PDB file of N, CA and C in Angstrom:
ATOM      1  N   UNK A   1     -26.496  21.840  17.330  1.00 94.00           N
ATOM      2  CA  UNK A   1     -26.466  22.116  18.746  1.00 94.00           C
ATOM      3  C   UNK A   1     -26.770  20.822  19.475  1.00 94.00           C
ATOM      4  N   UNK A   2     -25.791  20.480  20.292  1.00 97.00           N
ATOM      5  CA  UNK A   2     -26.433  19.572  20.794  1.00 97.00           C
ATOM      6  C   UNK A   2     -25.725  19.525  22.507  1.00 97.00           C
ATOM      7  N   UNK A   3     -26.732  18.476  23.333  1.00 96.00           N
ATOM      8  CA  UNK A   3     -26.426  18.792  25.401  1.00 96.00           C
ATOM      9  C   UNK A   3     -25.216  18.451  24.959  1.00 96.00           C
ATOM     10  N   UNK A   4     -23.969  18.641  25.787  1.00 95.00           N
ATOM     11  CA  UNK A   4     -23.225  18.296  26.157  1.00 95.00           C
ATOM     12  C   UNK A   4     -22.370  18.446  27.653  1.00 95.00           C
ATOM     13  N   UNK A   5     -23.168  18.172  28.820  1.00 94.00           N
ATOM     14  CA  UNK A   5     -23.575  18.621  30.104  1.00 94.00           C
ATOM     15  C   UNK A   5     -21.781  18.041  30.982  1.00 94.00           C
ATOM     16  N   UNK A   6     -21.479  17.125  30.649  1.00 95.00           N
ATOM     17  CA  UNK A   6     -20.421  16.043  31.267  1.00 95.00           C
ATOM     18  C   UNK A   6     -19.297  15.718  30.595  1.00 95.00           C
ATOM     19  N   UNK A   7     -18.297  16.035  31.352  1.00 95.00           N
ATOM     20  CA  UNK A   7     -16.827  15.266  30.811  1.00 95.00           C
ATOM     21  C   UNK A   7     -16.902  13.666  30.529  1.00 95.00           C
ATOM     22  N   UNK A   8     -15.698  13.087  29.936  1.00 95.00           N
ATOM     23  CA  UNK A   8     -16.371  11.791  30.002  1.00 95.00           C
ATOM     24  C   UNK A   8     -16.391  10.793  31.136  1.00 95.00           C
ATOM     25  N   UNK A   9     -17.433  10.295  30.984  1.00 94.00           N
ATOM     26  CA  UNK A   9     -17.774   9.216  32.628  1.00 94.00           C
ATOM     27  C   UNK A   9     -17.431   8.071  32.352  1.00 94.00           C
ATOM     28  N   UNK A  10     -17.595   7.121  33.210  1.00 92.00           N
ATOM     29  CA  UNK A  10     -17.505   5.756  33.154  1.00 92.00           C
ATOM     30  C   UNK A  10     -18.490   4.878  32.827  1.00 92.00           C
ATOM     31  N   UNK A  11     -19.936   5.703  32.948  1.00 91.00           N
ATOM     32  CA  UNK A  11     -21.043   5.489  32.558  1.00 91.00           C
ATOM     33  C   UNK A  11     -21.905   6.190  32.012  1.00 91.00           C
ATOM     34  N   UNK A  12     -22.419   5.852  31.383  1.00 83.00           N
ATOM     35  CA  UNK A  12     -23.351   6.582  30.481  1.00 83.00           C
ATOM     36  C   UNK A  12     -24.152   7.654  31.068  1.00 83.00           C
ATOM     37  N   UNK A  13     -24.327   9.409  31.351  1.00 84.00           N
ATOM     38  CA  UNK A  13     -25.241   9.468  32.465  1.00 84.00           C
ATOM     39  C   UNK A  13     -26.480   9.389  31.800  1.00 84.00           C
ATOM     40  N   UNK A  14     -27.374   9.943  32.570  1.00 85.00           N
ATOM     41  CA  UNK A  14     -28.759   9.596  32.588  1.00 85.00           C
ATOM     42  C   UNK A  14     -29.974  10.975  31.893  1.00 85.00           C
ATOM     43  N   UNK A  15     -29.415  11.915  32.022  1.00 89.00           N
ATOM     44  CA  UNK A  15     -30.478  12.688  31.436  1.00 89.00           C
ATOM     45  C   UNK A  15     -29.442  13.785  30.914  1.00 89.00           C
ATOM     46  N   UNK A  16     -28.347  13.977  30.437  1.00 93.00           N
ATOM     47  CA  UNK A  16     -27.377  15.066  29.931  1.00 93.00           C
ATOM     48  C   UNK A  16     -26.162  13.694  28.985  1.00 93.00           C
ATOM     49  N   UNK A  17     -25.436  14.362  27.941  1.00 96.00           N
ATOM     50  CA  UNK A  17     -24.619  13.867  27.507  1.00 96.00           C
ATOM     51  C   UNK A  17     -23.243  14.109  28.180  1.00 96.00           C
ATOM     52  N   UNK A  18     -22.318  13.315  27.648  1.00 95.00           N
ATOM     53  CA  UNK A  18     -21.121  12.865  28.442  1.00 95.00           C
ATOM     54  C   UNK A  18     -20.175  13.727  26.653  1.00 95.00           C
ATOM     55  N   UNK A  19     -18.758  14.463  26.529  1.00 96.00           N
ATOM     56  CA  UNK A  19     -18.626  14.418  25.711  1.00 96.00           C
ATOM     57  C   UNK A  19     -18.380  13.415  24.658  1.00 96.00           C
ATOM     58  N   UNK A  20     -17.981  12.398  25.093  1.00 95.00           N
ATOM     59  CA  UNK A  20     -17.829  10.728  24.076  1.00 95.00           C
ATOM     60  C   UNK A  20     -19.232  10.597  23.338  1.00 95.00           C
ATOM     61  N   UNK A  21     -20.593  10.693  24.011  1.00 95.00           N
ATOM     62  CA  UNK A  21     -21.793  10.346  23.483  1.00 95.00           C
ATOM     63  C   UNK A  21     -22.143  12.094  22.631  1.00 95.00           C
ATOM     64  N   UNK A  22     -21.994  13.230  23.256  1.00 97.00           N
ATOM     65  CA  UNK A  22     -22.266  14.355  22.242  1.00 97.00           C
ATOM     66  C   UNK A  22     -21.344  14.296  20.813  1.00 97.00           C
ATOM     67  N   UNK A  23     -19.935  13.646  20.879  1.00 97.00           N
ATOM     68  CA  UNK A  23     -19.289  13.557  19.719  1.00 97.00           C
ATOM     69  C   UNK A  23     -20.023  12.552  19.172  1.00 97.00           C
ATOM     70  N   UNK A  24     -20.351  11.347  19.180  1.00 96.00           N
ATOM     71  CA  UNK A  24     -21.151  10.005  18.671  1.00 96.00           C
ATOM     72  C   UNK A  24     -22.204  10.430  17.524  1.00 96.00           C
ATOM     73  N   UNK A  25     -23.012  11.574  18.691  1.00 97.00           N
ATOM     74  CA  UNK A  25     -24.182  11.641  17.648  1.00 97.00           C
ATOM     75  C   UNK A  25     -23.931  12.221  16.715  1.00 97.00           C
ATOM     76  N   UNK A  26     -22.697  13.227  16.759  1.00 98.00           N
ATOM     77  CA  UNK A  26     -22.526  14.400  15.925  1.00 98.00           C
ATOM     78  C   UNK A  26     -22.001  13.868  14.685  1.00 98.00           C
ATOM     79  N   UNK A  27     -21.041  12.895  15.293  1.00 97.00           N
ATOM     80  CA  UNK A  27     -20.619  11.930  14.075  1.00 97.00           C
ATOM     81  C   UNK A  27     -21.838  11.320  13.184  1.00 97.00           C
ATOM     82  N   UNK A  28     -22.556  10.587  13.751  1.00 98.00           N
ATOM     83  CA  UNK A  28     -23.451   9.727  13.192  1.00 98.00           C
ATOM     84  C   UNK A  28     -24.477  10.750  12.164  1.00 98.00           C
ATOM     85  N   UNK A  29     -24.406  12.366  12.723  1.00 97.00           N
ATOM     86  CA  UNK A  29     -25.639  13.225  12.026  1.00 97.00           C
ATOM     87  C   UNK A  29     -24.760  13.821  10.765  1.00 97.00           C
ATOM     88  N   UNK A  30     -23.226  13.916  11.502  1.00 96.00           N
ATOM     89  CA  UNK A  30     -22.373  14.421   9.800  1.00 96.00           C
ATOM     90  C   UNK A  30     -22.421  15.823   9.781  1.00 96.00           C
ATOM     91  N   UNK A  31     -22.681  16.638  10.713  1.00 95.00           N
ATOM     92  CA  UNK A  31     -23.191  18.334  10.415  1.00 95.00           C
ATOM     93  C   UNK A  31     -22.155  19.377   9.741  1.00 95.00           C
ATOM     94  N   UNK A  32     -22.363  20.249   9.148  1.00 93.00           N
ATOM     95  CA  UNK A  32     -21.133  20.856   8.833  1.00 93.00           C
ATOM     96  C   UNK A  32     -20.395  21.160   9.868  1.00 93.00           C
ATOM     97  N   UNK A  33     -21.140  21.591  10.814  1.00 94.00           N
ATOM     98  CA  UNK A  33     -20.381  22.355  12.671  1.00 94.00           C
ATOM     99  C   UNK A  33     -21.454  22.207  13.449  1.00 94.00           C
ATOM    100  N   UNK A  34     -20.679  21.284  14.637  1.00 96.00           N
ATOM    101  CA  UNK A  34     -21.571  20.880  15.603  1.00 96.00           C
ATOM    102  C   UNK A  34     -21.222  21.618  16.756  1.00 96.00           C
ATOM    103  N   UNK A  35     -22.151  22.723  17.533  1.00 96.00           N
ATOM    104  CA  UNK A  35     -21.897  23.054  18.908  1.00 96.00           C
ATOM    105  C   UNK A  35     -22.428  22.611  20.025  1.00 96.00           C
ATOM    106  N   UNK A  36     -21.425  22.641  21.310  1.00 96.00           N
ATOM    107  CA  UNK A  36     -21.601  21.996  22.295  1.00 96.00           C
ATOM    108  C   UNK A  36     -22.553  22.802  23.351  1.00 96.00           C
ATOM    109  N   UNK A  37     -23.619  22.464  23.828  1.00 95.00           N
ATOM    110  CA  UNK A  37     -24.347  23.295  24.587  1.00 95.00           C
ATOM    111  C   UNK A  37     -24.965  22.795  26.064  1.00 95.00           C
ATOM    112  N   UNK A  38     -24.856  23.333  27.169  1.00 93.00           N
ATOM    113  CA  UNK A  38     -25.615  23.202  28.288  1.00 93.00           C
ATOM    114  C   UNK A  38     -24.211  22.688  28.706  1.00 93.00           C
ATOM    115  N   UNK A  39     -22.846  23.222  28.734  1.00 92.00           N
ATOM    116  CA  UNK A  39     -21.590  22.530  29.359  1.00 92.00           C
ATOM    117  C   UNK A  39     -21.598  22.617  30.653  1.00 92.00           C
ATOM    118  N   UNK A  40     -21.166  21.910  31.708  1.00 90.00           N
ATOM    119  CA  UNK A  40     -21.268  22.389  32.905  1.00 90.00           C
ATOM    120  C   UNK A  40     -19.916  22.751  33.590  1.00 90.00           C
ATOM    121  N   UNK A  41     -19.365  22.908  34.345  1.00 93.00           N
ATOM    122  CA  UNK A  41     -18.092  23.564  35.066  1.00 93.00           C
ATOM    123  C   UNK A  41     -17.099  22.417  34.717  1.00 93.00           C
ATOM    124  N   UNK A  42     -17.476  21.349  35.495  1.00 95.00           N
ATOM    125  CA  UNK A  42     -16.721  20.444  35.082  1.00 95.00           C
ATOM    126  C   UNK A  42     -16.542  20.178  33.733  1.00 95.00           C
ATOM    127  N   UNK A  43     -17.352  20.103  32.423  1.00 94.00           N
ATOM    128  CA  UNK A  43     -16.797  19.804  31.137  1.00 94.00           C
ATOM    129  C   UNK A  43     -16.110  20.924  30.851  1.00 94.00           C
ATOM    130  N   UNK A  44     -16.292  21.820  31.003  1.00 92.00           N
ATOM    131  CA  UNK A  44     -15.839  23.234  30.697  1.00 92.00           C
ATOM    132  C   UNK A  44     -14.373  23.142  31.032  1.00 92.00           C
ATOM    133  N   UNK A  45     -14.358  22.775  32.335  1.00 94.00           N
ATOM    134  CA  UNK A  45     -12.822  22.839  32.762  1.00 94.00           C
ATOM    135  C   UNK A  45     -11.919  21.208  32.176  1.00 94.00           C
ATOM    136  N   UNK A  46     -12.617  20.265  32.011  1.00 96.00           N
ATOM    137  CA  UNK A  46     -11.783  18.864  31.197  1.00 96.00           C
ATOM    138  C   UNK A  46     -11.718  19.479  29.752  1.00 96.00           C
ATOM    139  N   UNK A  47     -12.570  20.815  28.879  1.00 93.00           N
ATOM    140  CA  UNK A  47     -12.086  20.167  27.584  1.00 93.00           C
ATOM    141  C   UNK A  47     -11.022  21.604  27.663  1.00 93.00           C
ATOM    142  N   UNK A  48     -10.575  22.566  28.553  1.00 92.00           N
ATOM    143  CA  UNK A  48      -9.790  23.446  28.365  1.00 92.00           C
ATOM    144  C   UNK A  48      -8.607  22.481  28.780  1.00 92.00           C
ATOM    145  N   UNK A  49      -8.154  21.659  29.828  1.00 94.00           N
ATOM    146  CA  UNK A  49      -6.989  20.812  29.659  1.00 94.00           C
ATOM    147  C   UNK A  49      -6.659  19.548  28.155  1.00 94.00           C
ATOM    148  N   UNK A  50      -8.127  19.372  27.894  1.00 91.00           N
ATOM    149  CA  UNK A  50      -8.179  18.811  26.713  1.00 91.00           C
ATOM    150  C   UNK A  50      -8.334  19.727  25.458  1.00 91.00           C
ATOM    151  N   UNK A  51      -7.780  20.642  25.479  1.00 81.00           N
ATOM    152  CA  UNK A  51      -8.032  21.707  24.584  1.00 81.00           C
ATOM    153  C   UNK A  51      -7.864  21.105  22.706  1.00 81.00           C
ATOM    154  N   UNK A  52      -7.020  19.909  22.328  1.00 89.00           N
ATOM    155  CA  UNK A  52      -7.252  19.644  21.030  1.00 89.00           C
ATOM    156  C   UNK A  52      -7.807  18.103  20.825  1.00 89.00           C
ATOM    157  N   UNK A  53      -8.623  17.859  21.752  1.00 92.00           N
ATOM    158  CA  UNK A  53      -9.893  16.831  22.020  1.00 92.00           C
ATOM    159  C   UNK A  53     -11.044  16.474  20.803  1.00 92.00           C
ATOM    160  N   UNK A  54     -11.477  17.819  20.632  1.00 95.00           N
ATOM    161  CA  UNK A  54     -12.111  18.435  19.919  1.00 95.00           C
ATOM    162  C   UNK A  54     -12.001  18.531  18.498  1.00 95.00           C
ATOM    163  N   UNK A  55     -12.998  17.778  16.930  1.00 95.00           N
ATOM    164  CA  UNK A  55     -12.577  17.674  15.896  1.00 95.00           C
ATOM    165  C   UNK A  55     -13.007  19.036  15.786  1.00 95.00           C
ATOM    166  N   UNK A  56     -11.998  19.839  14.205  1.00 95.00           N
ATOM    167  CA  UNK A  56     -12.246  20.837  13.969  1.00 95.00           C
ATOM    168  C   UNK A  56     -13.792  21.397  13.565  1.00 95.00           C
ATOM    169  N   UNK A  57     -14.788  20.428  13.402  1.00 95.00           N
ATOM    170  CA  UNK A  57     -15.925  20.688  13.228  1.00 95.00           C
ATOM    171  C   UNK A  57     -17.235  20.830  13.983  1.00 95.00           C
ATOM    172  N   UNK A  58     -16.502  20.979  15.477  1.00 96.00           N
ATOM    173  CA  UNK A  58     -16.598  21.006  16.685  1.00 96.00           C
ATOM    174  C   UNK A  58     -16.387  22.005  17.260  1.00 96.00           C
ATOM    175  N   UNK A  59     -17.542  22.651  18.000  1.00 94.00           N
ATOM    176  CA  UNK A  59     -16.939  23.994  19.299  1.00 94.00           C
ATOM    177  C   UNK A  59     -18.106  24.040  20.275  1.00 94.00           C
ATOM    178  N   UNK A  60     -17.217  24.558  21.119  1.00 94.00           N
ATOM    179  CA  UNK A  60     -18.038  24.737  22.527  1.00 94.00           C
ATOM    180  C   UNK A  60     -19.090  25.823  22.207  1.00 94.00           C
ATOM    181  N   UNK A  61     -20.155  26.335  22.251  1.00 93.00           N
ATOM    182  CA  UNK A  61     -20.724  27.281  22.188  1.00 93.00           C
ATOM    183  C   UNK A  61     -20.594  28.156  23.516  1.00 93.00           C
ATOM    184  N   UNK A  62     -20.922  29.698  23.262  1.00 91.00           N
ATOM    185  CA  UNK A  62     -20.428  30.162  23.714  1.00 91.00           C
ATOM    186  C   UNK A  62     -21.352  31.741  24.483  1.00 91.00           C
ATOM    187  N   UNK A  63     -22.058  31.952  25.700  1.00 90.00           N
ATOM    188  CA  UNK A  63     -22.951  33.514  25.824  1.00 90.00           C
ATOM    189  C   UNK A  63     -22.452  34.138  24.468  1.00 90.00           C
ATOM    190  N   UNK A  64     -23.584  34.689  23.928  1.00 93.00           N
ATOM    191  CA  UNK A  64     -23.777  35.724  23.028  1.00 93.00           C
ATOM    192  C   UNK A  64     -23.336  35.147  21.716  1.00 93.00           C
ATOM    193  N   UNK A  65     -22.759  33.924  21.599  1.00 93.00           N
ATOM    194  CA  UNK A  65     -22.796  34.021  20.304  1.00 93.00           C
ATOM    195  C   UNK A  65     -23.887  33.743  19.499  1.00 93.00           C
ATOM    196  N   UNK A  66     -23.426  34.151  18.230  1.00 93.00           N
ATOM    197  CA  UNK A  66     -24.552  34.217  17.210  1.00 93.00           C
ATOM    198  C   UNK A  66     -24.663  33.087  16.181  1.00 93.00           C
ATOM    199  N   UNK A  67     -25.399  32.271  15.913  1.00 89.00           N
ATOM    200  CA  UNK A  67     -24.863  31.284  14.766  1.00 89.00           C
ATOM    201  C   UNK A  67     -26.179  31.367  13.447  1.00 89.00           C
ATOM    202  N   UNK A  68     -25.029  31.560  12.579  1.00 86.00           N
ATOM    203  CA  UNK A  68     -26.489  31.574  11.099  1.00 86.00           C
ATOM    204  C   UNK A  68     -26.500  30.538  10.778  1.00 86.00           C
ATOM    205  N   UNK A  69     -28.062  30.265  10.668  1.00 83.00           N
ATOM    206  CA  UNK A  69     -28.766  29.043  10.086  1.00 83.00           C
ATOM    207  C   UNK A  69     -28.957  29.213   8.569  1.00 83.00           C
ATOM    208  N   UNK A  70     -28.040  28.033   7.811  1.00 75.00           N
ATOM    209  CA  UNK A  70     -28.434  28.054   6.217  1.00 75.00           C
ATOM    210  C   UNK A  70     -29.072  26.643   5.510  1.00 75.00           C
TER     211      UNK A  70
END
């Protein structure tokens, strides 16, 4: 799970991730499946035009879903 608050910026922001820096870490941690959390309107609406942006080991999280921890 990790913020992913911002589409991507031109600058780094300041207290939320941008998606370029939420993919970075996710890369760098290797997880089996990394979800995207705390999206805001705006990322929400850049990664649905960017809809295959996104590596397959990658998803937006989502109200109500459920995820098992192993």
């Amino acid at each position: 799970m990790i913020d992913c608050d911002h589409p991507p910026q031109p600058t780094q922001p300041r207290n939320h991730n941008d998606v370029p820096r939420a993919l970075a870490i996710l890369d760098a941690l290797q997880p089996r499946q990394g979800y995207l959390t705390h999206m805001g309107h705006e990322c929400d609406r850049w990664l649905m035009v960017q809809a295959d942006f996104l590596p397959a080991t990658v998803r937006c999280a989502q109200d109500g879903d459920i995820i098992a921890l192993q």
